[in-house]
């Protein structure tokens, strides 16, 4: 007898719609992403990519339809629940890095832990090593190249070992 492994679903949308007045930004989006799966959301400017990402990261809500994130129905979460869910389950990497200019690389990563309610300097140092910046721990963002700043942001998203990572 063979055993089939069915991957856990990290993200699922069912008949997802988002409307802004007369404009339909998302029209019947059905999506299923397994844990550990890598997915790129691509499309023309104005096609709804940012709107979808905002909904999948609990920064916005759908007009209609269902969103399940790591088994949680996003519609059941109030604003505080969505904030807590983002802090505990979602790692965000923005196009604009949003590093605090007066904090070191290590401190910028540990800031993400603060919102997760667990501060672990060893874990922050470990993810800096993983992204190749172990030697830049005490550097401020202004002392890092653009690529290094981006890797600090990636480390910040990884440090809390969240269920999903999103890059805008």
PDB file of C-alpha atoms in Angstrom:
ATOM      1  CA  UNK A   1       0.000   0.000   0.000  1.00  0.00           C
ATOM      2  CA  UNK A   2       1.414   3.409  -0.938  1.00  0.00           C
ATOM      3  CA  UNK A   3       0.836   6.514   1.118  1.00  0.00           C
ATOM      4  CA  UNK A   4       0.108   9.757  -0.687  1.00  0.00           C
ATOM      5  CA  UNK A   5       1.254  12.936   1.022  1.00  0.00           C
ATOM      6  CA  UNK A   6      -1.223  15.769   0.575  1.00  0.00           C
ATOM      7  CA  UNK A   7       0.452  19.117   1.292  1.00  0.00           C
ATOM      8  CA  UNK A   8      -1.165  21.420   3.827  1.00  0.00           C
ATOM      9  CA  UNK A   9      -2.901  24.375   2.179  1.00  0.00           C
ATOM     10  CA  UNK A  10      -1.294  27.674   3.196  1.00  0.00           C
ATOM     11  CA  UNK A  11      -3.546  29.992   1.175  1.00  0.00           C
ATOM     12  CA  UNK A  12      -6.892  29.400  -0.452  1.00  0.00           C
ATOM     13  CA  UNK A  13      -9.367  31.804  -2.015  1.00  0.00           C
ATOM     14  CA  UNK A  14     -12.864  30.904  -3.130  1.00  0.00           C
ATOM     15  CA  UNK A  15     -14.828  33.157  -5.466  1.00  0.00           C
ATOM     16  CA  UNK A  16     -12.900  36.229  -4.326  1.00  0.00           C
ATOM     17  CA  UNK A  17     -14.103  39.664  -5.451  1.00  0.00           C
ATOM     18  CA  UNK A  18     -12.916  43.155  -4.638  1.00  0.00           C
ATOM     19  CA  UNK A  19     -14.801  46.177  -5.886  1.00  0.00           C
ATOM     20  CA  UNK A  20     -14.012  49.860  -5.552  1.00  0.00           C
ATOM     21  CA  UNK A  21     -17.260  51.592  -6.505  1.00  0.00           C
ATOM     22  CA  UNK A  22     -17.945  50.637 -10.134  1.00  0.00           C
ATOM     23  CA  UNK A  23     -14.475  49.143 -10.623  1.00  0.00           C
ATOM     24  CA  UNK A  24     -14.006  45.406 -10.102  1.00  0.00           C
ATOM     25  CA  UNK A  25     -10.353  44.873  -9.191  1.00  0.00           C
ATOM     26  CA  UNK A  26     -10.668  41.134  -8.471  1.00  0.00           C
ATOM     27  CA  UNK A  27     -13.243  39.021 -10.274  1.00  0.00           C
ATOM     28  CA  UNK A  28     -13.930  35.464  -9.036  1.00  0.00           C
ATOM     29  CA  UNK A  29     -10.371  34.568  -7.972  1.00  0.00           C
ATOM     30  CA  UNK A  30      -9.952  30.922  -6.952  1.00  0.00           C
ATOM     31  CA  UNK A  31      -6.467  30.108  -5.733  1.00  0.00           C
ATOM     32  CA  UNK A  32      -4.886  27.298  -3.728  1.00  0.00           C
ATOM     33  CA  UNK A  33      -1.251  27.409  -2.585  1.00  0.00           C
ATOM     34  CA  UNK A  34       0.309  24.580  -0.584  1.00  0.00           C
ATOM     35  CA  UNK A  35       2.732  25.195   2.274  1.00  0.00           C
ATOM     36  CA  UNK A  36       6.253  25.431   0.904  1.00  0.00           C
ATOM     37  CA  UNK A  37       5.046  26.162  -2.623  1.00  0.00           C
ATOM     38  CA  UNK A  38       6.616  29.139  -4.418  1.00  0.00           C
ATOM     39  CA  UNK A  39       4.193  31.248  -6.454  1.00  0.00           C
ATOM     40  CA  UNK A  40       4.659  34.437  -8.468  1.00  0.00           C
ATOM     41  CA  UNK A  41       1.649  36.696  -9.013  1.00  0.00           C
ATOM     42  CA  UNK A  42       2.186  38.426 -12.356  1.00  0.00           C
ATOM     43  CA  UNK A  43       0.094  40.651 -14.559  1.00  0.00           C
ATOM     44  CA  UNK A  44      -0.173  43.998 -16.270  1.00  0.00           C
ATOM     45  CA  UNK A  45      -0.293  47.233 -14.316  1.00  0.00           C
ATOM     46  CA  UNK A  46      -3.774  47.693 -12.900  1.00  0.00           C
ATOM     47  CA  UNK A  47      -4.654  43.994 -13.099  1.00  0.00           C
ATOM     48  CA  UNK A  48      -5.240  43.620  -9.340  1.00  0.00           C
ATOM     49  CA  UNK A  49      -1.921  42.150  -8.136  1.00  0.00           C
ATOM     50  CA  UNK A  50      -1.481  44.633  -5.286  1.00  0.00           C
ATOM     51  CA  UNK A  51      -5.149  44.348  -4.335  1.00  0.00           C
ATOM     52  CA  UNK A  52      -4.820  40.560  -4.144  1.00  0.00           C
ATOM     53  CA  UNK A  53      -1.604  40.789  -2.114  1.00  0.00           C
ATOM     54  CA  UNK A  54      -3.247  43.257   0.294  1.00  0.00           C
ATOM     55  CA  UNK A  55      -6.127  40.837   0.860  1.00  0.00           C
ATOM     56  CA  UNK A  56      -3.851  37.789   1.219  1.00  0.00           C
ATOM     57  CA  UNK A  57      -1.783  39.628   3.844  1.00  0.00           C
ATOM     58  CA  UNK A  58      -4.840  40.861   5.797  1.00  0.00           C
ATOM     59  CA  UNK A  59      -4.095  44.507   4.962  1.00  0.00           C
ATOM     60  CA  UNK A  60      -7.489  44.718   3.227  1.00  0.00           C
ATOM     61  CA  UNK A  61     -10.657  42.645   3.042  1.00  0.00           C
ATOM     62  CA  UNK A  62     -12.541  41.191   0.094  1.00  0.00           C
ATOM     63  CA  UNK A  63     -15.885  42.554  -1.038  1.00  0.00           C
ATOM     64  CA  UNK A  64     -17.107  39.004  -1.538  1.00  0.00           C
ATOM     65  CA  UNK A  65     -15.757  35.462  -1.320  1.00  0.00           C
ATOM     66  CA  UNK A  66     -13.613  33.552   1.126  1.00  0.00           C
ATOM     67  CA  UNK A  67      -9.936  33.710   2.042  1.00  0.00           C
ATOM     68  CA  UNK A  68      -8.350  30.977   4.148  1.00  0.00           C
ATOM     69  CA  UNK A  69      -4.851  31.632   5.433  1.00  0.00           C
ATOM     70  CA  UNK A  70      -3.137  28.741   7.183  1.00  0.00           C
ATOM     71  CA  UNK A  71      -6.595  27.299   7.880  1.00  0.00           C
ATOM     72  CA  UNK A  72      -8.001  30.550   9.284  1.00  0.00           C
ATOM     73  CA  UNK A  73     -11.009  32.217   7.660  1.00  0.00           C
ATOM     74  CA  UNK A  74      -9.785  35.799   7.214  1.00  0.00           C
ATOM     75  CA  UNK A  75     -13.371  37.118   7.210  1.00  0.00           C
ATOM     76  CA  UNK A  76     -13.766  35.929  10.805  1.00  0.00           C
ATOM     77  CA  UNK A  77     -10.962  38.235  11.980  1.00  0.00           C
ATOM     78  CA  UNK A  78     -11.609  41.760  13.202  1.00  0.00           C
ATOM     79  CA  UNK A  79      -8.967  44.491  12.715  1.00  0.00           C
ATOM     80  CA  UNK A  80      -7.048  43.417  15.831  1.00  0.00           C
ATOM     81  CA  UNK A  81      -7.260  39.768  14.769  1.00  0.00           C
ATOM     82  CA  UNK A  82      -5.908  40.637  11.315  1.00  0.00           C
ATOM     83  CA  UNK A  83      -3.064  42.636  12.912  1.00  0.00           C
ATOM     84  CA  UNK A  84      -2.196  39.731  15.196  1.00  0.00           C
ATOM     85  CA  UNK A  85      -2.420  37.258  12.302  1.00  0.00           C
ATOM     86  CA  UNK A  86      -0.023  39.398  10.223  1.00  0.00           C
ATOM     87  CA  UNK A  87       2.416  39.618  13.127  1.00  0.00           C
ATOM     88  CA  UNK A  88       2.366  35.894  13.836  1.00  0.00           C
ATOM     89  CA  UNK A  89       1.797  34.239  10.467  1.00  0.00           C
ATOM     90  CA  UNK A  90       2.923  36.515   7.626  1.00  0.00           C
ATOM     91  CA  UNK A  91       6.339  37.789   6.593  1.00  0.00           C
ATOM     92  CA  UNK A  92       6.292  40.856   4.347  1.00  0.00           C
ATOM     93  CA  UNK A  93       9.069  42.130   2.093  1.00  0.00           C
ATOM     94  CA  UNK A  94       8.177  45.487   0.558  1.00  0.00           C
ATOM     95  CA  UNK A  95       9.591  47.055  -2.626  1.00  0.00           C
ATOM     96  CA  UNK A  96      10.495  49.988  -0.420  1.00  0.00           C
ATOM     97  CA  UNK A  97      12.518  48.317   2.289  1.00  0.00           C
ATOM     98  CA  UNK A  98      11.053  50.243   5.249  1.00  0.00           C
ATOM     99  CA  UNK A  99      14.149  49.820   7.395  1.00  0.00           C
ATOM    100  CA  UNK A 100      14.390  52.107  10.411  1.00  0.00           C
ATOM    101  CA  UNK A 101      17.366  54.343   9.524  1.00  0.00           C
ATOM    102  CA  UNK A 102      18.749  54.655  13.067  1.00  0.00           C
ATOM    103  CA  UNK A 103      18.569  50.902  13.844  1.00  0.00           C
ATOM    104  CA  UNK A 104      21.296  48.424  12.890  1.00  0.00           C
ATOM    105  CA  UNK A 105      20.606  45.485  10.590  1.00  0.00           C
ATOM    106  CA  UNK A 106      20.240  43.251  13.650  1.00  0.00           C
ATOM    107  CA  UNK A 107      17.902  45.698  15.417  1.00  0.00           C
ATOM    108  CA  UNK A 108      15.713  46.064  12.298  1.00  0.00           C
ATOM    109  CA  UNK A 109      15.254  42.291  12.283  1.00  0.00           C
ATOM    110  CA  UNK A 110      14.588  42.135  16.015  1.00  0.00           C
ATOM    111  CA  UNK A 111      11.890  44.798  15.566  1.00  0.00           C
ATOM    112  CA  UNK A 112       9.841  42.192  13.671  1.00  0.00           C
ATOM    113  CA  UNK A 113      10.248  39.857  16.642  1.00  0.00           C
ATOM    114  CA  UNK A 114       8.936  42.575  18.949  1.00  0.00           C
ATOM    115  CA  UNK A 115       5.620  42.595  17.044  1.00  0.00           C
ATOM    116  CA  UNK A 116       5.579  38.799  17.305  1.00  0.00           C
ATOM    117  CA  UNK A 117       6.090  39.095  21.108  1.00  0.00           C
ATOM    118  CA  UNK A 118       9.244  36.951  21.075  1.00  0.00           C
ATOM    119  CA  UNK A 119      12.635  38.672  20.960  1.00  0.00           C
ATOM    120  CA  UNK A 120      15.474  36.248  20.234  1.00  0.00           C
ATOM    121  CA  UNK A 121      18.794  37.828  19.268  1.00  0.00           C
ATOM    122  CA  UNK A 122      20.317  34.440  18.386  1.00  0.00           C
ATOM    123  CA  UNK A 123      17.510  33.763  15.883  1.00  0.00           C
ATOM    124  CA  UNK A 124      17.953  37.244  14.383  1.00  0.00           C
ATOM    125  CA  UNK A 125      21.700  36.678  14.005  1.00  0.00           C
ATOM    126  CA  UNK A 126      21.025  33.268  12.433  1.00  0.00           C
ATOM    127  CA  UNK A 127      18.769  34.665   9.687  1.00  0.00           C
ATOM    128  CA  UNK A 128      21.315  37.417   8.995  1.00  0.00           C
ATOM    129  CA  UNK A 129      23.890  34.650   8.470  1.00  0.00           C
ATOM    130  CA  UNK A 130      21.447  32.774   6.225  1.00  0.00           C
ATOM    131  CA  UNK A 131      21.114  35.788   3.915  1.00  0.00           C
ATOM    132  CA  UNK A 132      24.878  36.317   3.888  1.00  0.00           C
ATOM    133  CA  UNK A 133      25.002  39.370   6.150  1.00  0.00           C
ATOM    134  CA  UNK A 134      26.451  37.994   9.362  1.00  0.00           C
ATOM    135  CA  UNK A 135      29.341  40.425   8.959  1.00  0.00           C
ATOM    136  CA  UNK A 136      26.981  43.450   8.694  1.00  0.00           C
ATOM    137  CA  UNK A 137      25.110  43.007  12.007  1.00  0.00           C
ATOM    138  CA  UNK A 138      26.030  46.436  13.411  1.00  0.00           C
ATOM    139  CA  UNK A 139      25.636  48.391  10.166  1.00  0.00           C
ATOM    140  CA  UNK A 140      22.925  51.012   9.715  1.00  0.00           C
ATOM    141  CA  UNK A 141      20.788  50.919   6.539  1.00  0.00           C
ATOM    142  CA  UNK A 142      22.744  53.885   5.129  1.00  0.00           C
ATOM    143  CA  UNK A 143      25.900  51.763   5.397  1.00  0.00           C
ATOM    144  CA  UNK A 144      24.394  48.902   3.371  1.00  0.00           C
ATOM    145  CA  UNK A 145      23.999  48.552  -0.388  1.00  0.00           C
ATOM    146  CA  UNK A 146      20.491  48.328  -1.856  1.00  0.00           C
ATOM    147  CA  UNK A 147      20.861  44.562  -2.218  1.00  0.00           C
ATOM    148  CA  UNK A 148      22.041  44.229   1.370  1.00  0.00           C
ATOM    149  CA  UNK A 149      19.087  46.310   2.576  1.00  0.00           C
ATOM    150  CA  UNK A 150      16.770  43.995   0.667  1.00  0.00           C
ATOM    151  CA  UNK A 151      18.387  40.956   2.315  1.00  0.00           C
ATOM    152  CA  UNK A 152      17.856  42.549   5.750  1.00  0.00           C
ATOM    153  CA  UNK A 153      14.165  42.815   4.820  1.00  0.00           C
ATOM    154  CA  UNK A 154      14.114  39.182   3.750  1.00  0.00           C
ATOM    155  CA  UNK A 155      15.757  38.189   7.043  1.00  0.00           C
ATOM    156  CA  UNK A 156      13.166  40.283   8.896  1.00  0.00           C
ATOM    157  CA  UNK A 157      10.400  38.343   7.126  1.00  0.00           C
ATOM    158  CA  UNK A 158      12.068  34.997   7.901  1.00  0.00           C
ATOM    159  CA  UNK A 159      12.941  35.545  11.563  1.00  0.00           C
ATOM    160  CA  UNK A 160       9.525  34.692  12.998  1.00  0.00           C
ATOM    161  CA  UNK A 161       9.209  31.479  10.950  1.00  0.00           C
ATOM    162  CA  UNK A 162       5.806  32.538   9.650  1.00  0.00           C
ATOM    163  CA  UNK A 163       3.489  30.467   7.479  1.00  0.00           C
ATOM    164  CA  UNK A 164       3.705  32.720   4.408  1.00  0.00           C
ATOM    165  CA  UNK A 165       6.049  35.258   2.861  1.00  0.00           C
ATOM    166  CA  UNK A 166       4.891  37.996   0.535  1.00  0.00           C
ATOM    167  CA  UNK A 167       6.931  40.402  -1.539  1.00  0.00           C
ATOM    168  CA  UNK A 168       5.239  43.480  -2.947  1.00  0.00           C
TER     169      UNK A 168
END
